Amino acid sequence: MNNQNMKICIFGMLTFVLVCFMQHEGVDAARKMQHRRGARVMKETFYPTYGETIPSALQYRKTSTIFNVLAFGAKGDGTTDDTKAFEAAWLAACKLEASTMVVPKGSVFLVKPISFAGPNCEPNIVFQLDGKIIAPKRSGSWESGLLQWLEFTKLNGITIRGTGVIDGQGSGWWSESGTKPTAVRFYGSSDVTVIGITIQNTPQIHLKFDNCQSVQVFDITISSPGDSPNTDGIHLQNSQDVTIHSTKLACGDDCVSIQTGSSGVNIQNVDCGPGHGISIGSLGKDNTRACVSNITVRDTKIHDTMTGVRIKTWQGGSGSVQGVTFSNIQVSEVETPIIIDQYYCDGGKCQNKSSAVSISDISYQNIQGTYTRNPIRFACSESSPCDVNLDTIQLQPVQQNDDMDKPFCLNACGELKTSTNPPIDCLMAAKPSKKQSQYSFDSCQD
C-alpha cells in the first residue's frame, strides 16, 4: 500500500514538472511569435496630452493598436515614393477599432494622391501625424483632373492629430490654370476631428469638408502666401455641426469659405490673414439653389485681408442665407470689413437677373478696427432686399482721406441698435416681406 502511494506521488510530481515545462515553452514560443509580428503591431495604452484650449470632452480616444508607416516599408527620406507603405499601414489600421496609424517625427514622406477610405473601416481611427508629408512638386506627375491629394472618405470617428506638417509644395501650380487638387479632403464622414497639425503651400484649397457631420477643428495652422490663388483655408460644403476654434489661417483666398448645405457652424477665436476674410459663398451660381443657416463667427481677428466678414451670391440663384451672427470681430487694415454682395461676378460679364438667394436675420455686433477702402458695403438684390442688424460698429480709415468711400447701401433694410462710426445712414427702415423670406427658407427644407 505504501509502495503504491509512493508511485502515485512520484507520478504526480513528474506530471507537474512536465506541465510547467510545456507552459514555459508555450509562453516562450508566443513571445517569439509576438516579437516577429512586432514590426507591424504594437499593443499599448496611449493617452496624449494637449493644451488647455481643447475641451476635456474632446480628449483623445484610448488607442489599442498602433501601426507605424516605417514598419510597412516607408523610407521617410523625402525622395522615395512612400505611397504604398501608407496604403499598407492604413489597410492594417482600418481593420481594428480605435487603432492609430503613425507618421513619425523626424522623417519626411513623399506621398502621391491617396485615399484613406471606408466605409468598411472600423470606427475611431487616429491618424497620428508628427512627421512631414510632402506632395510631388511637378504638376505633370499628377493625374489629369485630379481633385484631391489626401482624401479621407466615408469614415466614422476619424481623427488627424499631432505636431506634423502637410506640405502641398504648390508653388508650381499657382501660375497654372485649370483643375488643381485640394490638399486634404474629408468626404461623407462623421465625428471628424483635426487637431494640432499644419497644412501649408497647397495647390488650391488646404482643408475641405464635404458632406460631413460633427466636425471639430482645433489649434491647427494653415499657411500659404497671400498671393497664392484660390488657396482657401477651410472650405465647408454640405456639412453640419462644425466647430472651428483657436486656429491660425493665412492663405491667398477665403480663410474660411462656407458653401451651400452648411448649417450649425461655429467659428471662434480664429486669426485670419492674409487672405480674403471669412466668407459665406459664393452661392447661387448658374441659377442653383443655395441653403446656409445658423452660422456664428465670434472672438476673431482679421488682418491684411481683402474683406472681413462677407456674404456673396450670384444673380439668378434661389434659396436662403439665414440666422448669421458676426460678433466681437477685430479688423486691422482690411479693405472692406463688412460686405454683402448679391451681384457677385467672378470675372467676365454677368447678366442681370431678377431672382436671388434671400439674405435675412444677419447680425453684426461689436466689429471694430481699421479699413483701407470702404467700411461697409451692402449691395443687395431689388427683388430680395437684405435684412441686417448692426450694433457697436467702430471702423476707422488707416489714413484720413476725403476720397475714402463711405458706407454704401443698395436695397438693404435693417436696424441700427447703437450709433456707428462712420455713421450709417443708408439703410432702409422697412424690412423685407416675411412671406418672401419664409418662402425662401421653406424652399431649403424640401
GROMACS .gro file of C-alpha atoms in nm:
model
  446
    1MET     CA    1   0.000   0.000   0.000
    2ASN     CA    2   0.283   0.232   0.089
    3ASN     CA    3   0.463   0.144  -0.237
    4GLN     CA    4   0.151   0.218  -0.434
    5ASN     CA    5   0.112   0.561  -0.268
    6MET     CA    6   0.476   0.637  -0.337
    7LYS     CA    7   0.431   0.551  -0.706
    8ILE     CA    8   0.126   0.779  -0.726
    9CYS     CA    9   0.318   1.061  -0.560
   10ILE     CA   10   0.617   1.022  -0.798
   11PHE     CA   11   0.382   1.010  -1.099
   12GLY     CA   12   0.210   1.332  -0.982
   13MET     CA   13   0.540   1.513  -0.940
   14LEU     CA   14   0.658   1.411  -1.286
   15THR     CA   15   0.327   1.525  -1.437
   16PHE     CA   16   0.356   1.863  -1.261
   17VAL     CA   17   0.712   1.915  -1.391
   18LEU     CA   18   0.606   1.821  -1.745
   19VAL     CA   19   0.311   2.063  -1.742
   20CYS     CA   20   0.530   2.352  -1.615
   21PHE     CA   21   0.787   2.278  -1.887
   22MET     CA   22   0.522   2.278  -2.161
   23GLN     CA   23   0.373   2.606  -2.034
   24HIS     CA   24   0.717   2.767  -2.031
   25GLU     CA   25   0.786   2.654  -2.386
   26GLY     CA   26   0.443   2.776  -2.499
   27VAL     CA   27   0.494   3.123  -2.348
   28ASP     CA   28   0.843   3.142  -2.496
   29ALA     CA   29   0.708   3.046  -2.839
   30ALA     CA   30   0.429   3.301  -2.810
   31ARG     CA   31   0.682   3.569  -2.718
   32LYS     CA   32   0.894   3.482  -3.019
   33MET     CA   33   0.587   3.494  -3.242
   34GLN     CA   34   0.484   3.829  -3.093
   35HIS     CA   35   0.839   3.960  -3.144
   36ARG     CA   36   0.828   3.855  -3.510
   37ARG     CA   37   0.496   4.033  -3.554
   38GLY     CA   38   0.611   4.332  -3.351
   39ALA     CA   39   0.745   4.503  -3.662
   40ARG     CA   40   0.385   4.560  -3.761
   41VAL     CA   41   0.174   4.561  -3.447
   42MET     CA   42   0.248   4.711  -3.105
   43LYS     CA   43  -0.004   4.690  -2.821
   44GLU     CA   44  -0.017   4.975  -2.574
   45THR     CA   45  -0.239   5.217  -2.395
   46PHE     CA   46  -0.191   5.570  -2.526
   47TYR     CA   47  -0.303   5.896  -2.360
   48PRO     CA   48  -0.156   6.205  -2.532
   49THR     CA   49  -0.173   6.541  -2.357
   50TYR     CA   50  -0.256   6.865  -2.535
   51GLY     CA   51  -0.325   7.229  -2.450
   52GLU     CA   52  -0.591   7.357  -2.218
   53THR     CA   53  -0.785   7.518  -2.503
   54ILE     CA   54  -0.916   7.177  -2.605
   55PRO     CA   55  -1.231   7.085  -2.413
   56SER     CA   56  -1.197   6.785  -2.186
   57ALA     CA   57  -1.479   6.616  -2.375
   58LEU     CA   58  -1.251   6.605  -2.679
   59GLN     CA   59  -0.952   6.439  -2.515
   60TYR     CA   60  -0.812   6.182  -2.747
   61ARG     CA   61  -0.954   5.836  -2.762
   62LYS     CA   62  -0.782   5.546  -2.589
   63THR     CA   63  -0.580   5.368  -2.855
   64SER     CA   64  -0.539   4.993  -2.863
   65THR     CA   65  -0.315   4.924  -3.162
   66ILE     CA   66  -0.050   5.132  -3.338
   67PHE     CA   67   0.071   5.097  -3.698
   68ASN     CA   68   0.387   5.289  -3.786
   69VAL     CA   69   0.439   5.359  -4.157
   70LEU     CA   70   0.811   5.285  -4.119
   71ALA     CA   71   0.722   4.926  -4.028
   72PHE     CA   72   0.541   4.893  -4.360
   73GLY     CA   73   0.839   4.994  -4.572
   74ALA     CA   74   0.826   5.375  -4.574
   75LYS     CA   75   1.171   5.533  -4.610
   76GLY     CA   76   1.090   5.884  -4.489
   77ASP     CA   77   1.382   6.038  -4.680
   78GLY     CA   78   1.176   6.294  -4.874
   79THR     CA   79   1.261   6.148  -5.215
   80THR     CA   80   1.142   5.784  -5.213
   81ASP     CA   81   0.775   5.733  -5.301
   82ASP     CA   82   0.617   5.613  -4.975
   83THR     CA   83   0.260   5.591  -5.107
   84LYS     CA   84   0.239   5.210  -5.098
   85ALA     CA   85   0.367   5.198  -4.739
   86PHE     CA   86   0.098   5.445  -4.634
   87GLU     CA   87  -0.165   5.236  -4.813
   88ALA     CA   88  -0.048   4.918  -4.636
   89ALA     CA   89  -0.041   5.083  -4.294
   90TRP     CA   90  -0.390   5.223  -4.347
   91LEU     CA   91  -0.523   4.885  -4.461
   92ALA     CA   92  -0.400   4.730  -4.135
   93ALA     CA   93  -0.529   5.013  -3.914
   94CYS     CA   94  -0.864   5.012  -4.093
   95LYS     CA   95  -0.942   4.663  -3.963
   96LEU     CA   96  -0.922   4.750  -3.593
   97GLU     CA   97  -1.142   4.987  -3.396
   98ALA     CA   98  -0.958   5.271  -3.219
   99SER     CA   99  -0.632   5.193  -3.396
  100THR     CA  100  -0.362   5.451  -3.470
  101MET     CA  101  -0.165   5.500  -3.790
  102VAL     CA  102   0.160   5.679  -3.704
  103VAL     CA  103   0.362   5.913  -3.926
  104PRO     CA  104   0.665   5.957  -3.700
  105LYS     CA  105   0.856   6.271  -3.615
  106GLY     CA  106   1.194   6.336  -3.779
  107SER     CA  107   1.107   6.192  -4.123
  108VAL     CA  108   0.979   6.341  -4.448
  109PHE     CA  109   0.744   6.124  -4.653
  110LEU     CA  110   0.679   6.178  -5.023
  111VAL     CA  111   0.322   6.063  -5.088
  112LYS     CA  112   0.129   6.073  -5.413
  113PRO     CA  113  -0.253   6.111  -5.423
  114ILE     CA  114  -0.408   5.858  -5.186
  115SER     CA  115  -0.750   5.774  -5.043
  116PHE     CA  116  -0.786   5.659  -4.682
  117ALA     CA  117  -1.126   5.508  -4.741
  118GLY     CA  118  -1.415   5.341  -4.566
  119PRO     CA  119  -1.699   5.254  -4.535
  120ASN     CA  120  -1.579   4.911  -4.423
  121CYS     CA  121  -1.320   5.052  -4.183
  122GLU     CA  122  -1.376   5.019  -3.811
  123PRO     CA  123  -1.465   5.342  -3.626
  124ASN     CA  124  -1.249   5.580  -3.421
  125ILE     CA  125  -0.925   5.553  -3.616
  126VAL     CA  126  -0.649   5.803  -3.532
  127PHE     CA  127  -0.404   5.936  -3.794
  128GLN     CA  128  -0.112   6.048  -3.575
  129LEU     CA  129   0.090   6.299  -3.777
  130ASP     CA  130   0.417   6.409  -3.614
  131GLY     CA  131   0.642   6.392  -3.920
  132LYS     CA  132   0.610   6.572  -4.254
  133ILE     CA  133   0.417   6.462  -4.562
  134ILE     CA  134   0.504   6.628  -4.892
  135ALA     CA  135   0.334   6.616  -5.231
  136PRO     CA  136   0.509   6.573  -5.567
  137LYS     CA  137   0.635   6.913  -5.681
  138ARG     CA  138   0.564   6.893  -6.051
  139SER     CA  139   0.201   6.909  -6.162
  140GLY     CA  140   0.296   6.682  -6.453
  141SER     CA  141   0.348   6.392  -6.210
  142TRP     CA  142  -0.020   6.409  -6.107
  143GLU     CA  143  -0.312   6.252  -6.290
  144SER     CA  144  -0.500   6.495  -6.511
  145GLY     CA  145  -0.813   6.641  -6.350
  146LEU     CA  146  -0.736   6.506  -6.002
  147LEU     CA  147  -0.944   6.688  -5.739
  148GLN     CA  148  -0.764   6.599  -5.414
  149TRP     CA  149  -0.432   6.481  -5.276
  150LEU     CA  150  -0.502   6.325  -4.934
  151GLU     CA  151  -0.862   6.207  -4.904
  152PHE     CA  152  -1.045   6.059  -4.605
  153THR     CA  153  -1.379   5.923  -4.717
  154LYS     CA  154  -1.681   5.753  -4.559
  155LEU     CA  155  -1.534   5.715  -4.211
  156ASN     CA  156  -1.694   5.728  -3.867
  157GLY     CA  157  -1.486   5.876  -3.587
  158ILE     CA  158  -1.170   5.978  -3.775
  159THR     CA  159  -0.907   6.196  -3.604
  160ILE     CA  160  -0.599   6.361  -3.750
  161ARG     CA  161  -0.379   6.493  -3.472
  162GLY     CA  162  -0.019   6.577  -3.392
  163THR     CA  163   0.250   6.838  -3.447
  164GLY     CA  164   0.338   6.738  -3.802
  165VAL     CA  165   0.315   6.915  -4.138
  166ILE     CA  166   0.130   6.850  -4.463
  167ASP     CA  167   0.313   7.041  -4.739
  168GLY     CA  168   0.145   7.059  -5.079
  169GLN     CA  169   0.453   7.213  -5.245
  170GLY     CA  170   0.202   7.402  -5.456
  171SER     CA  171   0.404   7.696  -5.588
  172GLY     CA  172   0.441   7.519  -5.922
  173TRP     CA  173   0.063   7.514  -5.958
  174TRP     CA  174  -0.010   7.877  -5.875
  175SER     CA  175   0.079   8.013  -6.217
  176GLU     CA  176  -0.120   7.744  -6.399
  177SER     CA  177  -0.489   7.742  -6.496
  178GLY     CA  178  -0.731   7.452  -6.489
  179THR     CA  179  -0.817   7.199  -6.221
  180LYS     CA  180  -0.596   7.193  -5.913
  181PRO     CA  181  -0.615   6.946  -5.624
  182THR     CA  182  -0.733   7.015  -5.270
  183ALA     CA  183  -0.465   6.916  -5.016
  184VAL     CA  184  -0.681   6.738  -4.755
  185ARG     CA  185  -1.044   6.644  -4.813
  186PHE     CA  186  -1.294   6.471  -4.585
  187TYR     CA  187  -1.599   6.332  -4.762
  188GLY     CA  188  -1.910   6.160  -4.631
  189SER     CA  189  -1.768   6.122  -4.281
  190SER     CA  190  -1.898   6.181  -3.928
  191ASP     CA  191  -1.734   6.263  -3.595
  192VAL     CA  192  -1.430   6.417  -3.764
  193THR     CA  193  -1.155   6.583  -3.558
  194VAL     CA  194  -0.846   6.770  -3.682
  195ILE     CA  195  -0.610   6.899  -3.411
  196GLY     CA  196  -0.262   7.048  -3.391
  197ILE     CA  197  -0.128   6.992  -3.743
  198THR     CA  198   0.000   7.241  -4.004
  199ILE     CA  199  -0.112   7.244  -4.369
  200GLN     CA  200   0.090   7.467  -4.599
  201ASN     CA  201   0.168   7.567  -4.959
  202THR     CA  202  -0.119   7.383  -5.123
  203PRO     CA  203  -0.203   7.387  -5.495
  204GLN     CA  204  -0.557   7.505  -5.412
  205ILE     CA  205  -0.782   7.455  -5.104
  206HIS     CA  206  -0.598   7.349  -4.787
  207LEU     CA  207  -0.869   7.163  -4.592
  208LYS     CA  208  -1.214   7.068  -4.721
  209PHE     CA  209  -1.515   6.909  -4.553
  210ASP     CA  210  -1.779   6.785  -4.794
  211ASN     CA  211  -2.096   6.610  -4.679
  212CYS     CA  212  -1.965   6.567  -4.323
  213GLN     CA  213  -2.134   6.581  -3.984
  214SER     CA  214  -1.995   6.666  -3.639
  215VAL     CA  215  -1.664   6.826  -3.735
  216GLN     CA  216  -1.414   6.968  -3.483
  217VAL     CA  217  -1.108   7.169  -3.592
  218PHE     CA  218  -0.878   7.294  -3.313
  219ASP     CA  219  -0.534   7.451  -3.287
  220ILE     CA  220  -0.428   7.397  -3.646
  221THR     CA  221  -0.219   7.626  -3.866
  222ILE     CA  222  -0.282   7.690  -4.234
  223SER     CA  223  -0.014   7.882  -4.420
  224SER     CA  224   0.027   7.989  -4.782
  225PRO     CA  225   0.133   8.325  -4.931
  226GLY     CA  226  -0.130   8.595  -4.964
  227ASP     CA  227  -0.085   8.599  -5.342
  228SER     CA  228  -0.130   8.223  -5.392
  229PRO     CA  229  -0.451   8.197  -5.599
  230ASN     CA  230  -0.761   8.011  -5.477
  231THR     CA  231  -0.586   7.865  -5.174
  232ASP     CA  232  -0.885   7.877  -4.938
  233GLY     CA  233  -0.800   7.784  -4.581
  234ILE     CA  234  -1.101   7.576  -4.471
  235HIS     CA  235  -1.384   7.502  -4.714
  236LEU     CA  236  -1.721   7.374  -4.589
  237GLN     CA  237  -1.987   7.227  -4.817
  238ASN     CA  238  -2.299   7.027  -4.732
  239SER     CA  239  -2.165   6.988  -4.378
  240GLN     CA  240  -2.343   7.033  -4.046
  241ASP     CA  241  -2.243   7.078  -3.681
  242VAL     CA  242  -1.897   7.223  -3.746
  243THR     CA  243  -1.671   7.391  -3.488
  244ILE     CA  244  -1.351   7.575  -3.585
  245HIS     CA  245  -1.163   7.704  -3.280
  246SER     CA  246  -0.824   7.855  -3.187
  247THR     CA  247  -0.684   7.829  -3.537
  248LYS     CA  248  -0.444   8.043  -3.746
  249LEU     CA  249  -0.535   8.081  -4.115
  250ALA     CA  250  -0.310   8.257  -4.368
  251CYS     CA  251  -0.379   8.199  -4.736
  252GLY     CA  252  -0.449   8.354  -5.078
  253ASP     CA  253  -0.829   8.330  -5.069
  254ASP     CA  254  -1.104   8.295  -4.808
  255CYS     CA  255  -0.972   8.196  -4.466
  256VAL     CA  256  -1.300   8.007  -4.422
  257SER     CA  257  -1.540   7.951  -4.710
  258ILE     CA  258  -1.893   7.838  -4.618
  259GLN     CA  259  -2.086   7.692  -4.910
  260THR     CA  260  -2.436   7.560  -4.971
  261GLY     CA  261  -2.576   7.289  -4.746
  262SER     CA  262  -2.381   7.411  -4.444
  263SER     CA  263  -2.554   7.476  -4.110
  264GLY     CA  264  -2.472   7.484  -3.741
  265VAL     CA  265  -2.124   7.631  -3.799
  266ASN     CA  266  -1.940   7.790  -3.504
  267ILE     CA  267  -1.615   7.976  -3.575
  268GLN     CA  268  -1.440   8.115  -3.268
  269ASN     CA  269  -1.101   8.257  -3.171
  270VAL     CA  270  -0.959   8.243  -3.523
  271ASP     CA  271  -0.668   8.451  -3.657
  272CYS     CA  272  -0.732   8.523  -4.027
  273GLY     CA  273  -0.483   8.695  -4.257
  274PRO     CA  274  -0.357   8.742  -4.512
  275GLY     CA  275  -0.640   8.626  -4.736
  276HIS     CA  276  -0.991   8.730  -4.835
  277GLY     CA  277  -1.154   8.713  -4.493
  278ILE     CA  278  -1.432   8.482  -4.374
  279SER     CA  279  -1.697   8.429  -4.639
  280ILE     CA  280  -2.037   8.272  -4.687
  281GLY     CA  281  -2.050   8.187  -5.056
  282SER     CA  282  -2.033   8.237  -5.334
  283LEU     CA  283  -2.385   8.094  -5.363
  284GLY     CA  284  -2.644   8.052  -5.637
  285LYS     CA  285  -2.416   8.028  -5.940
  286ASP     CA  286  -2.582   7.909  -6.263
  287ASN     CA  287  -2.933   7.960  -6.118
  288THR     CA  288  -2.880   7.699  -5.844
  289ARG     CA  289  -3.050   7.683  -5.506
  290ALA     CA  290  -2.831   7.752  -5.204
  291CYS     CA  291  -2.914   7.697  -4.837
  292VAL     CA  292  -2.700   7.818  -4.544
  293SER     CA  293  -2.823   7.872  -4.187
  294ASN     CA  294  -2.719   7.913  -3.824
  295ILE     CA  295  -2.365   8.045  -3.869
  296THR     CA  296  -2.170   8.216  -3.588
  297VAL     CA  297  -1.832   8.388  -3.621
  298ARG     CA  298  -1.704   8.546  -3.300
  299ASP     CA  299  -1.397   8.649  -3.099
  300THR     CA  300  -1.189   8.660  -3.416
  301LYS     CA  301  -0.905   8.872  -3.557
  302ILE     CA  302  -0.898   8.955  -3.929
  303HIS     CA  303  -0.600   9.147  -4.068
  304ASP     CA  304  -0.438   9.236  -4.401
  305THR     CA  305  -0.727   9.089  -4.598
  306MET     CA  306  -0.944   9.194  -4.892
  307THR     CA  307  -1.266   9.163  -4.691
  308GLY     CA  308  -1.354   9.099  -4.330
  309VAL     CA  309  -1.686   8.915  -4.295
  310ARG     CA  310  -1.862   8.866  -4.628
  311ILE     CA  311  -2.173   8.713  -4.785
  312LYS     CA  312  -2.158   8.679  -5.164
  313THR     CA  313  -2.421   8.544  -5.404
  314TRP     CA  314  -2.470   8.531  -5.780
  315GLN     CA  315  -2.772   8.679  -5.953
  316GLY     CA  316  -3.033   8.424  -6.059
  317GLY     CA  317  -2.997   8.191  -5.764
  318SER     CA  318  -3.258   8.084  -5.510
  319GLY     CA  319  -3.276   7.958  -5.152
  320SER     CA  320  -3.162   8.144  -4.842
  321VAL     CA  321  -2.890   8.255  -4.604
  322GLN     CA  322  -3.050   8.290  -4.263
  323GLY     CA  323  -2.950   8.324  -3.898
  324VAL     CA  324  -2.594   8.456  -3.922
  325THR     CA  325  -2.408   8.635  -3.640
  326PHE     CA  326  -2.073   8.812  -3.667
  327SER     CA  327  -1.968   8.913  -3.315
  328ASN     CA  328  -1.659   9.057  -3.147
  329ILE     CA  329  -1.452   9.090  -3.465
  330GLN     CA  330  -1.127   9.289  -3.457
  331VAL     CA  331  -1.016   9.405  -3.804
  332SER     CA  332  -0.684   9.561  -3.899
  333GLU     CA  333  -0.601   9.711  -4.240
  334VAL     CA  334  -0.887   9.529  -4.410
  335GLU     CA  335  -1.006   9.672  -4.741
  336THR     CA  336  -1.379   9.629  -4.667
  337PRO     CA  337  -1.457   9.487  -4.320
  338ILE     CA  338  -1.834   9.429  -4.371
  339ILE     CA  339  -1.979   9.331  -4.706
  340ILE     CA  340  -2.287   9.170  -4.862
  341ASP     CA  341  -2.263   9.135  -5.240
  342GLN     CA  342  -2.564   8.988  -5.419
  343TYR     CA  343  -2.414   9.086  -5.754
  344TYR     CA  344  -2.105   8.871  -5.723
  345CYS     CA  345  -1.943   8.801  -6.058
  346ASP     CA  346  -1.608   8.625  -6.064
  347GLY     CA  347  -1.459   8.750  -6.390
  348GLY     CA  348  -1.626   8.822  -6.722
  349LYS     CA  349  -1.969   8.976  -6.770
  350CYS     CA  350  -2.270   8.855  -6.574
  351GLN     CA  351  -2.629   8.907  -6.693
  352ASN     CA  352  -2.877   9.090  -6.474
  353LYS     CA  353  -3.135   8.851  -6.329
  354SER     CA  354  -3.429   8.919  -6.104
  355SER     CA  355  -3.417   8.618  -5.869
  356ALA     CA  356  -3.167   8.598  -5.583
  357VAL     CA  357  -3.067   8.398  -5.279
  358SER     CA  358  -3.258   8.553  -4.987
  359ILE     CA  359  -3.041   8.701  -4.709
  360SER     CA  360  -3.212   8.763  -4.375
  361ASP     CA  361  -3.154   8.777  -3.999
  362ILE     CA  362  -2.790   8.886  -4.033
  363SER     CA  363  -2.642   9.039  -3.718
  364TYR     CA  364  -2.318   9.241  -3.684
  365GLN     CA  365  -2.212   9.302  -3.323
  366ASN     CA  366  -1.903   9.480  -3.190
  367ILE     CA  367  -1.694   9.498  -3.505
  368GLN     CA  368  -1.402   9.734  -3.458
  369GLY     CA  369  -1.074   9.828  -3.623
  370THR     CA  370  -0.929   9.983  -3.937
  371TYR     CA  371  -1.005   9.970  -4.309
  372THR     CA  372  -0.823  10.080  -4.623
  373ARG     CA  373  -1.103  10.131  -4.879
  374ASN     CA  374  -1.463  10.107  -4.768
  375PRO     CA  375  -1.601  10.036  -4.419
  376ILE     CA  376  -1.933   9.878  -4.514
  377ARG     CA  377  -2.087   9.771  -4.843
  378PHE     CA  378  -2.438   9.627  -4.873
  379ALA     CA  379  -2.516   9.561  -5.240
  380CYS     CA  380  -2.845   9.373  -5.217
  381SER     CA  381  -3.100   9.249  -5.468
  382GLU     CA  382  -3.401   9.461  -5.561
  383SER     CA  383  -3.621   9.152  -5.565
  384SER     CA  384  -3.488   9.026  -5.232
  385PRO     CA  385  -3.352   9.306  -5.009
  386CYS     CA  386  -3.112   9.213  -4.730
  387ASP     CA  387  -3.224   9.214  -4.366
  388VAL     CA  388  -2.943   9.320  -4.130
  389ASN     CA  389  -2.891   9.446  -3.775
  390LEU     CA  390  -2.586   9.641  -3.657
  391ASP     CA  391  -2.469   9.702  -3.302
  392THR     CA  392  -2.146   9.873  -3.187
  393ILE     CA  393  -1.968   9.922  -3.519
  394GLN     CA  394  -1.648  10.128  -3.486
  395LEU     CA  395  -1.436  10.142  -3.801
  396GLN     CA  396  -1.159  10.392  -3.875
  397PRO     CA  397  -0.966  10.450  -4.200
  398VAL     CA  398  -0.596  10.367  -4.184
  399GLN     CA  399  -0.531  10.711  -4.332
  400GLN     CA  400  -0.771  11.004  -4.334
  401ASN     CA  401  -0.867  11.071  -4.694
  402ASP     CA  402  -1.159  11.272  -4.830
  403ASP     CA  403  -1.181  11.035  -5.125
  404MET     CA  404  -1.226  10.733  -4.896
  405ASP     CA  405  -1.555  10.560  -4.970
  406LYS     CA  406  -1.835  10.597  -4.719
  407PRO     CA  407  -2.078  10.321  -4.615
  408PHE     CA  408  -2.274  10.202  -4.917
  409CYS     CA  409  -2.625  10.053  -4.915
  410LEU     CA  410  -2.842   9.929  -5.201
  411ASN     CA  411  -3.172   9.758  -5.119
  412ALA     CA  412  -3.053   9.694  -4.765
  413CYS     CA  413  -3.306   9.701  -4.481
  414GLY     CA  414  -3.226   9.690  -4.115
  415GLU     CA  415  -3.181   9.844  -3.775
  416LEU     CA  416  -2.901  10.032  -3.603
  417LYS     CA  417  -2.910   9.935  -3.237
  418THR     CA  418  -2.639  10.189  -3.147
  419SER     CA  419  -2.466  10.479  -3.316
  420THR     CA  420  -2.186  10.377  -3.551
  421ASN     CA  421  -1.856  10.513  -3.673
  422PRO     CA  422  -1.868  10.605  -3.951
  423PRO     CA  423  -2.239  10.690  -3.943
  424ILE     CA  424  -2.454  10.452  -4.146
  425ASP     CA  425  -2.749  10.646  -4.283
  426CYS     CA  426  -2.821  10.446  -4.596
  427LEU     CA  427  -3.027  10.156  -4.454
  428MET     CA  428  -3.396  10.134  -4.542
  429ALA     CA  429  -3.624  10.115  -4.242
  430ALA     CA  430  -3.876   9.875  -4.395
  431LYS     CA  431  -3.785   9.509  -4.364
  432PRO     CA  432  -3.824   9.251  -4.643
  433SER     CA  433  -4.153   9.070  -4.667
  434LYS     CA  434  -4.173   8.794  -4.406
  435LYS     CA  435  -4.373   8.592  -4.655
  436GLN     CA  436  -4.093   8.613  -4.911
  437SER     CA  437  -3.823   8.530  -4.652
  438GLN     CA  438  -4.026   8.238  -4.520
  439TYR     CA  439  -4.080   8.108  -4.874
  440SER     CA  440  -3.705   8.118  -4.940
  441PHE     CA  441  -3.635   7.942  -4.609
  442ASP     CA  442  -3.906   7.681  -4.671
  443SER     CA  443  -3.759   7.604  -5.012
  444CYS     CA  444  -3.444   7.493  -4.829
  445GLN     CA  445  -3.641   7.246  -4.616
  446ASP     CA  446  -3.757   7.038  -4.914
   0.00000   0.00000   0.00000
